[in-house]
PDB file of C-alpha atoms in Angstrom:
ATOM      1  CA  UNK A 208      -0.809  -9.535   5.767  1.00 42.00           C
ATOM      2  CA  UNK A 209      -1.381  -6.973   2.835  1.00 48.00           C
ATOM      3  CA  UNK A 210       0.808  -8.191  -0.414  1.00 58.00           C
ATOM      4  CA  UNK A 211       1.304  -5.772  -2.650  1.00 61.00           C
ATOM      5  CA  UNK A 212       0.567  -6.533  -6.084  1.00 67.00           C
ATOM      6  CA  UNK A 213       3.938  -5.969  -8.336  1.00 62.00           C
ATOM      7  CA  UNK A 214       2.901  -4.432 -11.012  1.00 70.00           C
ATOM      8  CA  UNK A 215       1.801  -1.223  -9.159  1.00 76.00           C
ATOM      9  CA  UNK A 216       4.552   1.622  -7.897  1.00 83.00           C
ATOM     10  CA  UNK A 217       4.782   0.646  -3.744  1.00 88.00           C
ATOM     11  CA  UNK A 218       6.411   3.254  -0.779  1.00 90.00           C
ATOM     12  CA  UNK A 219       7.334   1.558   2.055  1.00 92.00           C
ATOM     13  CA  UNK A 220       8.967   3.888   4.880  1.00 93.00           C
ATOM     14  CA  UNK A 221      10.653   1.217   7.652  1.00 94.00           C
ATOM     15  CA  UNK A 222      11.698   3.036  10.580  1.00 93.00           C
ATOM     16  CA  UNK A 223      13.253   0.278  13.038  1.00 92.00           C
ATOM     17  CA  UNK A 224      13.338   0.862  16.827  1.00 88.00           C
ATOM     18  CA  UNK A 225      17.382   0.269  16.708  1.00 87.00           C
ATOM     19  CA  UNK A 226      19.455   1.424  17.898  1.00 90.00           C
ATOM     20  CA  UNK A 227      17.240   3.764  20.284  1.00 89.00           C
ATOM     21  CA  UNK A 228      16.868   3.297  23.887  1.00 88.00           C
ATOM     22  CA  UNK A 229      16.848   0.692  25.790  1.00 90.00           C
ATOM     23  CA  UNK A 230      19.736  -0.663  23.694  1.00 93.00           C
ATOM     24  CA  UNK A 231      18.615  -4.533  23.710  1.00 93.00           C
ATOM     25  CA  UNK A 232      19.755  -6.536  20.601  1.00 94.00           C
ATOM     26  CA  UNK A 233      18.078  -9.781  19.554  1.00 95.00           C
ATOM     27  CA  UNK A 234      19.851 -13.064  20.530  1.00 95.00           C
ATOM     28  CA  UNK A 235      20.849 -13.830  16.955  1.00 95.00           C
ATOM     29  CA  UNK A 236      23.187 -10.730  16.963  1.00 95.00           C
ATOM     30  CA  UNK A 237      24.165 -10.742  21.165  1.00 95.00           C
ATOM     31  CA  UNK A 238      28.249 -10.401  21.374  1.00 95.00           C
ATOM     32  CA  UNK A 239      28.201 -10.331  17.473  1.00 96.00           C
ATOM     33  CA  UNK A 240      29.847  -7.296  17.385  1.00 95.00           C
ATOM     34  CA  UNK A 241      33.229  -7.335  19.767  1.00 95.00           C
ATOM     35  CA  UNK A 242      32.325  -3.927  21.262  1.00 96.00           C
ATOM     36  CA  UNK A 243      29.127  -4.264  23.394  1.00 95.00           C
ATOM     37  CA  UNK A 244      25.679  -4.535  23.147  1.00 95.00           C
ATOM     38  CA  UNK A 245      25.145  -0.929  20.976  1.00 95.00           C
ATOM     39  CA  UNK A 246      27.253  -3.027  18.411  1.00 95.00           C
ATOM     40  CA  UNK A 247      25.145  -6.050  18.546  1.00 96.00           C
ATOM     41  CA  UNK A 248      22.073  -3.971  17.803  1.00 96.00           C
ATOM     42  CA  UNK A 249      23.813  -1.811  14.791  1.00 95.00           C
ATOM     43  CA  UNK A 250      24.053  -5.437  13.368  1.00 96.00           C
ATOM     44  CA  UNK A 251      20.532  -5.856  13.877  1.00 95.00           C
ATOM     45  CA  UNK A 252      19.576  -2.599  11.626  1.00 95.00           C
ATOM     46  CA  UNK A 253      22.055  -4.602   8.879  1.00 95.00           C
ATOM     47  CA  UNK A 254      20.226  -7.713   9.152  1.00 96.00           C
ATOM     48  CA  UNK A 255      16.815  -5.999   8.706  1.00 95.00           C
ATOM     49  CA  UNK A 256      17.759  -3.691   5.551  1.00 96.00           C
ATOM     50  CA  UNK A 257      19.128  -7.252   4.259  1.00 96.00           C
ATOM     51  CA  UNK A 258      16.056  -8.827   4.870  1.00 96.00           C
ATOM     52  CA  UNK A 259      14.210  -6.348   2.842  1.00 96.00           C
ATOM     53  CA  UNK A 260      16.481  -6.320  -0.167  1.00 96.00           C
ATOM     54  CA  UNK A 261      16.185  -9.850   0.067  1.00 96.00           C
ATOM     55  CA  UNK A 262      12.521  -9.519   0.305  1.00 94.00           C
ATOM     56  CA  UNK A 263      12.724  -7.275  -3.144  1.00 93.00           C
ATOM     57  CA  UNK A 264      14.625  -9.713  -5.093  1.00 95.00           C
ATOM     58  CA  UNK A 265      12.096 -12.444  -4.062  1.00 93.00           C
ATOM     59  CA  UNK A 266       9.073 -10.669  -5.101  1.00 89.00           C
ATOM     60  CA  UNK A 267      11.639  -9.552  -8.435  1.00 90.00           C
ATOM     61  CA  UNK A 268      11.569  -5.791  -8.261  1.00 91.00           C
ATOM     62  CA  UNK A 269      14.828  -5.142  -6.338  1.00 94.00           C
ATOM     63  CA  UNK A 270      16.094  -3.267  -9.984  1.00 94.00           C
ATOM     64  CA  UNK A 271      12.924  -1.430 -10.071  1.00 92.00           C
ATOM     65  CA  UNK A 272      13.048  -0.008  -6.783  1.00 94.00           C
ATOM     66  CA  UNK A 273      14.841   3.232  -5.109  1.00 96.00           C
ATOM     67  CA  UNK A 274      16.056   1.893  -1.252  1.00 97.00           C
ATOM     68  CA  UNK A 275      17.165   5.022   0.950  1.00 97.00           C
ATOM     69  CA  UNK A 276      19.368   4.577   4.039  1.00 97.00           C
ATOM     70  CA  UNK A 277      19.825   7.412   6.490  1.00 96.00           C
ATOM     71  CA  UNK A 278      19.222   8.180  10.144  1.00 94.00           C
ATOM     72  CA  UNK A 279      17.068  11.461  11.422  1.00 91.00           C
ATOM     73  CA  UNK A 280      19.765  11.783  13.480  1.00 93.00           C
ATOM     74  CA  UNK A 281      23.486  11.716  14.735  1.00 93.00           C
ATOM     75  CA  UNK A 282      23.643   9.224  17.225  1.00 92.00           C
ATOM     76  CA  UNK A 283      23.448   9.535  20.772  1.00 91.00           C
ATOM     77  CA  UNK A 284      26.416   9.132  23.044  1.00 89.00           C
ATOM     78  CA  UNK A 285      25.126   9.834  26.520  1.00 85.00           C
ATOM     79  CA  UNK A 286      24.179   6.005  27.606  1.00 86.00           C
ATOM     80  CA  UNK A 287      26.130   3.464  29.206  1.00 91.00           C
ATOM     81  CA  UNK A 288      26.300   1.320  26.321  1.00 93.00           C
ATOM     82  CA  UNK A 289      27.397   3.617  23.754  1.00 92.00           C
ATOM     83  CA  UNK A 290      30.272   4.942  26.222  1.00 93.00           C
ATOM     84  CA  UNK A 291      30.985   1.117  26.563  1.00 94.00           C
ATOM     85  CA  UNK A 292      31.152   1.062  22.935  1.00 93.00           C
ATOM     86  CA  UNK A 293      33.647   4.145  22.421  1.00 92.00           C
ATOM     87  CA  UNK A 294      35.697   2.747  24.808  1.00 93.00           C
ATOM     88  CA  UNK A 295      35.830  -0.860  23.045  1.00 94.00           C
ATOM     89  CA  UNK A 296      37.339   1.987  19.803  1.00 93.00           C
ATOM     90  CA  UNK A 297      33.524   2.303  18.249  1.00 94.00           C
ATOM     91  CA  UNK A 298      32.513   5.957  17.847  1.00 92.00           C
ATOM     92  CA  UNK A 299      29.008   6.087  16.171  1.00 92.00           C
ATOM     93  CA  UNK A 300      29.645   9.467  15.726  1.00 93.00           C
ATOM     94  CA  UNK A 301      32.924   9.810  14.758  1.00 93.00           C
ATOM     95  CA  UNK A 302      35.518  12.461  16.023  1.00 94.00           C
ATOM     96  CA  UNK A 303      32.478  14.709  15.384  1.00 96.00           C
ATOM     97  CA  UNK A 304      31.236  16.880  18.214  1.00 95.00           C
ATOM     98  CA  UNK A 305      29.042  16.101  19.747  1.00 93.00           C
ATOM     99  CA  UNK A 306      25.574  14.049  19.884  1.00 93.00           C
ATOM    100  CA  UNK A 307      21.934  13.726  18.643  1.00 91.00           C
ATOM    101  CA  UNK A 308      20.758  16.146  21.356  1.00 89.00           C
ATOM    102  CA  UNK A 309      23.067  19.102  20.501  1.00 92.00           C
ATOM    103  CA  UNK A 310      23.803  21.919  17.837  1.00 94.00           C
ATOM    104  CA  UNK A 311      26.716  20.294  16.463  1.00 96.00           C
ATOM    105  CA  UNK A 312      27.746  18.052  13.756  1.00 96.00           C
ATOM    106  CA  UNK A 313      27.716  15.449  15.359  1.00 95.00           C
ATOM    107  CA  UNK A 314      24.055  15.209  15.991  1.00 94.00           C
ATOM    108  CA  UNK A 315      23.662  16.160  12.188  1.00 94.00           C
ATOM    109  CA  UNK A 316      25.996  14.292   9.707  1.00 95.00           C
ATOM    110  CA  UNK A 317      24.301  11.142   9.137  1.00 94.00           C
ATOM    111  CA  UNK A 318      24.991   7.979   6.279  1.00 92.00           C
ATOM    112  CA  UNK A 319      22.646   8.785   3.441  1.00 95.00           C
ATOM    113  CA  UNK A 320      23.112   5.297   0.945  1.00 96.00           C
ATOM    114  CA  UNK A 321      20.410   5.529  -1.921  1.00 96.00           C
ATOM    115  CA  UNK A 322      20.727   2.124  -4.190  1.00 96.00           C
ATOM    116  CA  UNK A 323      18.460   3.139  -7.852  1.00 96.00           C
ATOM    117  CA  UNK A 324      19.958   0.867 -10.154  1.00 95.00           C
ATOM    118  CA  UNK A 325      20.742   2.042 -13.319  1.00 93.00           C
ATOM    119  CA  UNK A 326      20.824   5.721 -12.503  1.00 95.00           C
ATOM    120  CA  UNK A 327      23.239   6.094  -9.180  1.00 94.00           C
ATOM    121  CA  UNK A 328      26.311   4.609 -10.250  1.00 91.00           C
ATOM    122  CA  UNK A 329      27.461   2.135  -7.902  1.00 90.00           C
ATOM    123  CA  UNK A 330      30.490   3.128  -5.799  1.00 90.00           C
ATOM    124  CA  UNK A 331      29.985   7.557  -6.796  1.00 91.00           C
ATOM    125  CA  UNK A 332      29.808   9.882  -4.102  1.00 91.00           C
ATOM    126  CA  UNK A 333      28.600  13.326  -3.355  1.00 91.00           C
ATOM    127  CA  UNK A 334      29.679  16.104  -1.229  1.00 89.00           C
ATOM    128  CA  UNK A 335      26.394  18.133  -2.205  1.00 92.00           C
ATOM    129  CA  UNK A 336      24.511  19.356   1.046  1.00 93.00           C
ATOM    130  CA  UNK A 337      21.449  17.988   1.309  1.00 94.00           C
ATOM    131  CA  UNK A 338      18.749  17.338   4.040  1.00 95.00           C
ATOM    132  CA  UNK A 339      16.664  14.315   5.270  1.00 95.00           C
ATOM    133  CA  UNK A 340      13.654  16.765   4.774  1.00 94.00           C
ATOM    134  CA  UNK A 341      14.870  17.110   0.513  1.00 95.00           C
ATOM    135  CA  UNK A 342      14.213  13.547   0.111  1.00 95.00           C
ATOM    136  CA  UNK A 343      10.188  15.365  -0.114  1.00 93.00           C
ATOM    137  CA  UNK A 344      10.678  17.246  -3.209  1.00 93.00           C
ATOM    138  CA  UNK A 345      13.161  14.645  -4.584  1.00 94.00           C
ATOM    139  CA  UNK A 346      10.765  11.903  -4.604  1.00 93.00           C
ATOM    140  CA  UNK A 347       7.829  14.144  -5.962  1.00 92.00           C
ATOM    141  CA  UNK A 348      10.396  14.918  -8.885  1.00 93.00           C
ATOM    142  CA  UNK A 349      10.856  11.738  -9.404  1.00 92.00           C
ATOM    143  CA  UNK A 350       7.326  10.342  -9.160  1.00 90.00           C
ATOM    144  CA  UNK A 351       5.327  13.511 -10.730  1.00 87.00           C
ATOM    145  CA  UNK A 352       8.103  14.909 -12.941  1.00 85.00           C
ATOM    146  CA  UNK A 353       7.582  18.283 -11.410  1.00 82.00           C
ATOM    147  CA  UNK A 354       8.376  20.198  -7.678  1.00 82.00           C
ATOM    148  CA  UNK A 355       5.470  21.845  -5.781  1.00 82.00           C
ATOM    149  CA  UNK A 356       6.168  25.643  -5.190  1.00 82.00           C
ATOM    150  CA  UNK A 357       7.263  26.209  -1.611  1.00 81.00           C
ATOM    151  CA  UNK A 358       3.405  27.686  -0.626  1.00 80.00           C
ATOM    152  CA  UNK A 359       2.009  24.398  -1.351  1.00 83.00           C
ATOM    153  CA  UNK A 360       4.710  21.862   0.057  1.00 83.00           C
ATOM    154  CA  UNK A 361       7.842  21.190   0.965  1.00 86.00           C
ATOM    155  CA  UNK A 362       8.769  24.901   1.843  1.00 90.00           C
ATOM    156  CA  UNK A 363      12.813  23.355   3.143  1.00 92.00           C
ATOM    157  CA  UNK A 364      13.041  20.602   0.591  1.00 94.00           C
ATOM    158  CA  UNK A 365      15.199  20.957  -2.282  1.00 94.00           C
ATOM    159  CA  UNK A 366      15.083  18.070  -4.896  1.00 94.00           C
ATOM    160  CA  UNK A 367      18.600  16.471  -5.715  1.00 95.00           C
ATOM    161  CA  UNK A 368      17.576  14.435  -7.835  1.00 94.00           C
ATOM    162  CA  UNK A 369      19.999  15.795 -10.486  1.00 93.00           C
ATOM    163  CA  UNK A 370      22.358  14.878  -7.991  1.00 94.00           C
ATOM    164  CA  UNK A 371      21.369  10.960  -8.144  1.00 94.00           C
ATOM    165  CA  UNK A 372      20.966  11.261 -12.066  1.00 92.00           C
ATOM    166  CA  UNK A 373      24.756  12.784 -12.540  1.00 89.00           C
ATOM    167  CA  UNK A 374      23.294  15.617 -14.287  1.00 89.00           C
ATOM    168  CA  UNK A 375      24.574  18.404 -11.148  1.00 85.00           C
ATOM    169  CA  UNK A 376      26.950  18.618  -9.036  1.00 81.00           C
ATOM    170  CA  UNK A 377      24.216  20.702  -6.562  1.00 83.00           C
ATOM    171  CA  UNK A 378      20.615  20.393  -5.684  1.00 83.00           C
ATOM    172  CA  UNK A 379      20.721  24.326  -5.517  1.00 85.00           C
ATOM    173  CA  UNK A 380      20.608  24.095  -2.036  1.00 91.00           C
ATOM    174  CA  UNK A 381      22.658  27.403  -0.335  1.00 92.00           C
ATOM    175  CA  UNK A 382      21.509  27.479   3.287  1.00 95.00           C
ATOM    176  CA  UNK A 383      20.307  24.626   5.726  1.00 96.00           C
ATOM    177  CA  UNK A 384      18.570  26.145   8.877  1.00 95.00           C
ATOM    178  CA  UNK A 385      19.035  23.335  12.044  1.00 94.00           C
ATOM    179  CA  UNK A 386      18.296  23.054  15.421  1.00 92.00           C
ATOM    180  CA  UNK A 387      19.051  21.390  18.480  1.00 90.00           C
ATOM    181  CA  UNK A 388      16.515  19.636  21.541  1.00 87.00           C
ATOM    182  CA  UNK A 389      17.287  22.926  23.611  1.00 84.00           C
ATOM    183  CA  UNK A 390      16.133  25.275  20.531  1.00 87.00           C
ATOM    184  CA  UNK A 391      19.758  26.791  19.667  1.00 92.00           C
ATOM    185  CA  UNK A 392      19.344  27.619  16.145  1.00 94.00           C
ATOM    186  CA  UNK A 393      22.623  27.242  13.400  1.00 96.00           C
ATOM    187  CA  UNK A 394      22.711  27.709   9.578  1.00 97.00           C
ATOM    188  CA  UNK A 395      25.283  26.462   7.455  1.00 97.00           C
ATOM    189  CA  UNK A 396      26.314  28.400   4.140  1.00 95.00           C
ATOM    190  CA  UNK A 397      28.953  26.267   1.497  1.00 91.00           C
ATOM    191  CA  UNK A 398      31.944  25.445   4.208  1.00 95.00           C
ATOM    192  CA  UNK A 399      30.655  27.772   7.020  1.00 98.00           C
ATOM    193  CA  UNK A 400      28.733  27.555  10.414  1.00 98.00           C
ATOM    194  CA  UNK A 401      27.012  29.928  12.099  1.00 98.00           C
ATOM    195  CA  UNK A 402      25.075  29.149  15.559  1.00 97.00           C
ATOM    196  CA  UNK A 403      23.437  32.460  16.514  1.00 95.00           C
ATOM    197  CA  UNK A 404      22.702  34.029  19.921  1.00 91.00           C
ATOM    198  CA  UNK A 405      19.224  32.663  20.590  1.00 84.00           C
ATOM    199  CA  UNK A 406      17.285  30.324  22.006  1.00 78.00           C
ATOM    200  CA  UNK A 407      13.206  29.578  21.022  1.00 70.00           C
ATOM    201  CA  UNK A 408      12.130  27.482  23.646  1.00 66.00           C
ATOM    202  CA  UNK A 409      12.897  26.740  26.953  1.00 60.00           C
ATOM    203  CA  UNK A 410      14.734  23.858  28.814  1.00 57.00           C
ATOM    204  CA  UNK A 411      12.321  20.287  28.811  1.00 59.00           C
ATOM    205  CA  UNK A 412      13.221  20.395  32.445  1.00 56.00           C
ATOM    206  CA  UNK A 413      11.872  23.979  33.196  1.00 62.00           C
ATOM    207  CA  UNK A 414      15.061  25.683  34.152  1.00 61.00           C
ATOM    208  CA  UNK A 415      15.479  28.982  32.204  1.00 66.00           C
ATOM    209  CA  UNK A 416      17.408  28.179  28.720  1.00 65.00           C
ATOM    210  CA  UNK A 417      21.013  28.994  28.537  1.00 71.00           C
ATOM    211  CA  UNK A 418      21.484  31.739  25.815  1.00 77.00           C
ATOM    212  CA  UNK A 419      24.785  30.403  23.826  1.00 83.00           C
ATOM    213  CA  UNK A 420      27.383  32.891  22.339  1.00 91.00           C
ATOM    214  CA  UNK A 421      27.543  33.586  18.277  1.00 95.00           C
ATOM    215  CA  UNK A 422      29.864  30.865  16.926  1.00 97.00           C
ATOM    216  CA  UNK A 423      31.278  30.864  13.725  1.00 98.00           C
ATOM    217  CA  UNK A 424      32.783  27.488  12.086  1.00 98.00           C
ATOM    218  CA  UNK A 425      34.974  27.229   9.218  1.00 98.00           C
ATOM    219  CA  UNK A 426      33.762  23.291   8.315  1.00 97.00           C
ATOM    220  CA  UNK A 427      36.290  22.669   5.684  1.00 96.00           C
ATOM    221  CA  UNK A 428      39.007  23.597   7.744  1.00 97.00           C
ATOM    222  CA  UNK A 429      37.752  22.659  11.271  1.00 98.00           C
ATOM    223  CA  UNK A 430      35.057  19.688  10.729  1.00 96.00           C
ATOM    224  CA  UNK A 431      35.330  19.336  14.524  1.00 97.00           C
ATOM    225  CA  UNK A 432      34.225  22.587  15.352  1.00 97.00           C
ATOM    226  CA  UNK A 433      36.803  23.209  17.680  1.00 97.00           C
ATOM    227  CA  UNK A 434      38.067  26.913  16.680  1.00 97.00           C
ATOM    228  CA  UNK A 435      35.186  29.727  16.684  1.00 98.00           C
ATOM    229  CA  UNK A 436      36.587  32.213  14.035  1.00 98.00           C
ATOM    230  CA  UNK A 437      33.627  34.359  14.391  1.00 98.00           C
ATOM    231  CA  UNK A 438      36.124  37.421  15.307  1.00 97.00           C
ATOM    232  CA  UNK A 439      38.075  37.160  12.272  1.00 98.00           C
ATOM    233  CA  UNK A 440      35.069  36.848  10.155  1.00 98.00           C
ATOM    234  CA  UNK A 441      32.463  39.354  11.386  1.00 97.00           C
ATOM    235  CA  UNK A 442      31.230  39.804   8.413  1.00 98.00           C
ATOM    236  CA  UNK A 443      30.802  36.474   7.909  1.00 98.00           C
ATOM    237  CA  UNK A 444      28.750  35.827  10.754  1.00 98.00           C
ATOM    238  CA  UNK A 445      26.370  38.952  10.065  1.00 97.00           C
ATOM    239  CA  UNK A 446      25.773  38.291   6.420  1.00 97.00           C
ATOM    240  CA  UNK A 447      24.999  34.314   8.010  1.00 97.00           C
ATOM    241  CA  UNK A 448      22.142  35.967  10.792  1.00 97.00           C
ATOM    242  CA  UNK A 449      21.133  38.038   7.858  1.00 97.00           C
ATOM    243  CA  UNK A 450      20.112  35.268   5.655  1.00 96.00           C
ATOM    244  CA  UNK A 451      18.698  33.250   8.870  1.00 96.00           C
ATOM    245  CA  UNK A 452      16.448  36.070  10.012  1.00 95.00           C
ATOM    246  CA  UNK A 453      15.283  36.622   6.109  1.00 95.00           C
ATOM    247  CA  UNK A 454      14.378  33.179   5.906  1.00 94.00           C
ATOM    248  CA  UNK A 455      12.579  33.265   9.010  1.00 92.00           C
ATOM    249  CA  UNK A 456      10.565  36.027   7.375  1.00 92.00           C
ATOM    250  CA  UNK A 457       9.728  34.321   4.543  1.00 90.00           C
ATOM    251  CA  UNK A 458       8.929  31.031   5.972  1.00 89.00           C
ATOM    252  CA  UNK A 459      10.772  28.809   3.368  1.00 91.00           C
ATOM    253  CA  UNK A 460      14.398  28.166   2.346  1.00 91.00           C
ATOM    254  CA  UNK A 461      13.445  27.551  -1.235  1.00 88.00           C
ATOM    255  CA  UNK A 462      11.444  31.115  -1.514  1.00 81.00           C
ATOM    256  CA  UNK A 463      13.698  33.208  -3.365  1.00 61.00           C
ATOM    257  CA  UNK A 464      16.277  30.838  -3.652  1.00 55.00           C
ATOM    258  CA  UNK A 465      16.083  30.567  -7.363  1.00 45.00           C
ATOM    259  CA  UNK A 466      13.189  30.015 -10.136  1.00 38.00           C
ATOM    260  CA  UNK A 467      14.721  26.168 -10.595  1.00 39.00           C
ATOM    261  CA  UNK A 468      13.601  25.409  -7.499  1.00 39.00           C
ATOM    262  CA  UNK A 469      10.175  27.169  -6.631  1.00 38.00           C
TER     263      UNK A 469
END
C-alpha cells in the first residue's frame, strides 16, 4: 500500500468493473435493489464512490479535491439481467434509443456529476455539450493554467472549465464526431443529428457491414430519435457531412474551431 502524502496534488482514475458483464453484485448489496441483480450491482458503484469520499474526508482533503462521475458509455441493454431489470420499471438508459453498442443516444448520454467545492455550485446544472474525452484539456486548464494546441494533445478535447467556474455558458464546443461498435459514424451540431451513409470497419463477426441510410435528428424536438427529418432539412444534413468530412481532413475538432481554444 502506497499512501499518498497530503500535501502534494494526487490523480486517482477508479474505473470499477460494475456494472459490466457478468452482472454479479457483492452479497452486501444482493436483492438491495427491488429490481434484480443489475440493481444490486448499480448499488455497488454507490457504495464504492462513497467509500472514496469517505476515504477523502478521512485523510482531510475532500474540499480540496475535484471528484468526476461519468460512464464511457450508455449502458447496455442486451443481457438477461438488464431486460429483467426494465421489466421490474428500471431503464438504465432511459426512453433513449438504444444501447452502448449502437449509434444512438442511448449508448451516448451518460451522468457527468463533478463535486469542486467552492467553484461548482452545489445543485447548478448545464446543458453545455461536452465529451468524456474534454475532461483532457479541462484538467490541463485547470492544473497548468493553459490548453495544449490541438498538434500537441488533445486534438477532440475542449476545456469547460468556464463551464464549472460559471464564467460561460459554452466550452466552445460546436461539433462532437461519435461512433458506434459497428463503425457508423454521427455528428451532432447545437440540437441536430446527423448519422451519415458510411461505415469504416467491418462487422467483429466477419459478415460484410451493413451500410445505414443518412439520418437526420432534430434532438430538441425528438430526443428519442424516432422521426428522421433529413428530407425536410437537406440542407441541413449536407452542411452536417460537410463539417464531418472537413474535420476528418484536418484531424482535430478544435483546429479551426476558434483561437480560444487552439
Amino acid at each position: 500500500t502506497v499512501r499518498n502524502d497530503s500535501e502534494q496534488p494526487f490523480f486517482l482514475y477508479f474505473a470499477p468493473v460494475a456494472v459490466h458483464n457478468p452482472i454479479s453484485p457483492s452479497d452486501k448489496w444482493r436483492g438491495s435493489s427491488g429490481v434484480g441483480a443489475y440493481g444490486d450491482y448499480i448499488h455497488d458503484v454507490d457504495h464504492s464512490v462513497g467509500e472514496i469520499l469517505d476515504a477523502l474526508t478521512y485523510n482531510g482533503v475532500l474540499e480540496e479535491t475535484i471528484v468526476i462521475f461519468t460512464s464511457d458509455n450508455g449502458g447496455d441493454i442486451g443481457q438477461f439481467e438488464e431486460q429483467h431489470a426494465r421489466e421490474l420499471g428500471f431503464k438504465n438508459n432511459g426512453e433513449l434509443r438504444g444501447d452502448k453498442h449502437t449509434i444512438w443516444e442511448g449508448g451516448f448520454k451518460v451522468p457527468f456529476v463533478v463535486r469542486w467545492p467552492n467553484v461548482v455550485r452545489e445543485g447548478s446544472q448545464s446543458d453545455s455539450m461536452i465529451n468524456i474525452v474534454d475532461i483532457f484539456a479541462t484538467l490541463q486548464e485547470i492544473v497548468g493554467r493553459e490548453i495544449l494546441v490541438p498538434q500537441i494533445a488533445g486534438a477532440d478535447s475542449f476545456s469547460f472549465c468556464s463551464i464549472l467556474r460559471g464564467d460561460a455558458e459554452s466550452s466552445g464546443r460546436t461539433t462532437m464526431v461519435i461512433n458506434d461498435v459497428s463503425g457508423v459514424v454521427a455528428i451532432r451540431m447545437n440540437e441536430w443529428k446527423y448519422i451519415e451513409d458510411k461505415v469504416l470497419r467491418p462487422a467483429r463477426s466477419g459478415a460484410p457491414p451493413r451500410k445505414p441510410k443518412p439520418q437526420l435528428f432534430n434532438l430538441k424536438q425528438d430526443p428519442v430519435e424516432e422521426n428522421n427529418v433529413i428530407a425536410e432539412f437537406p440542407e441541413i444534413a449536407q452542411d452536417m457531412q460537410a463539417t464531418l468530412d472537413r474535420i476528418r481532413l484536418q484531424g482535430s475538432e478544435r483546429t479551426g474551431a476558434g483561437e480560444e481554444n487552439q
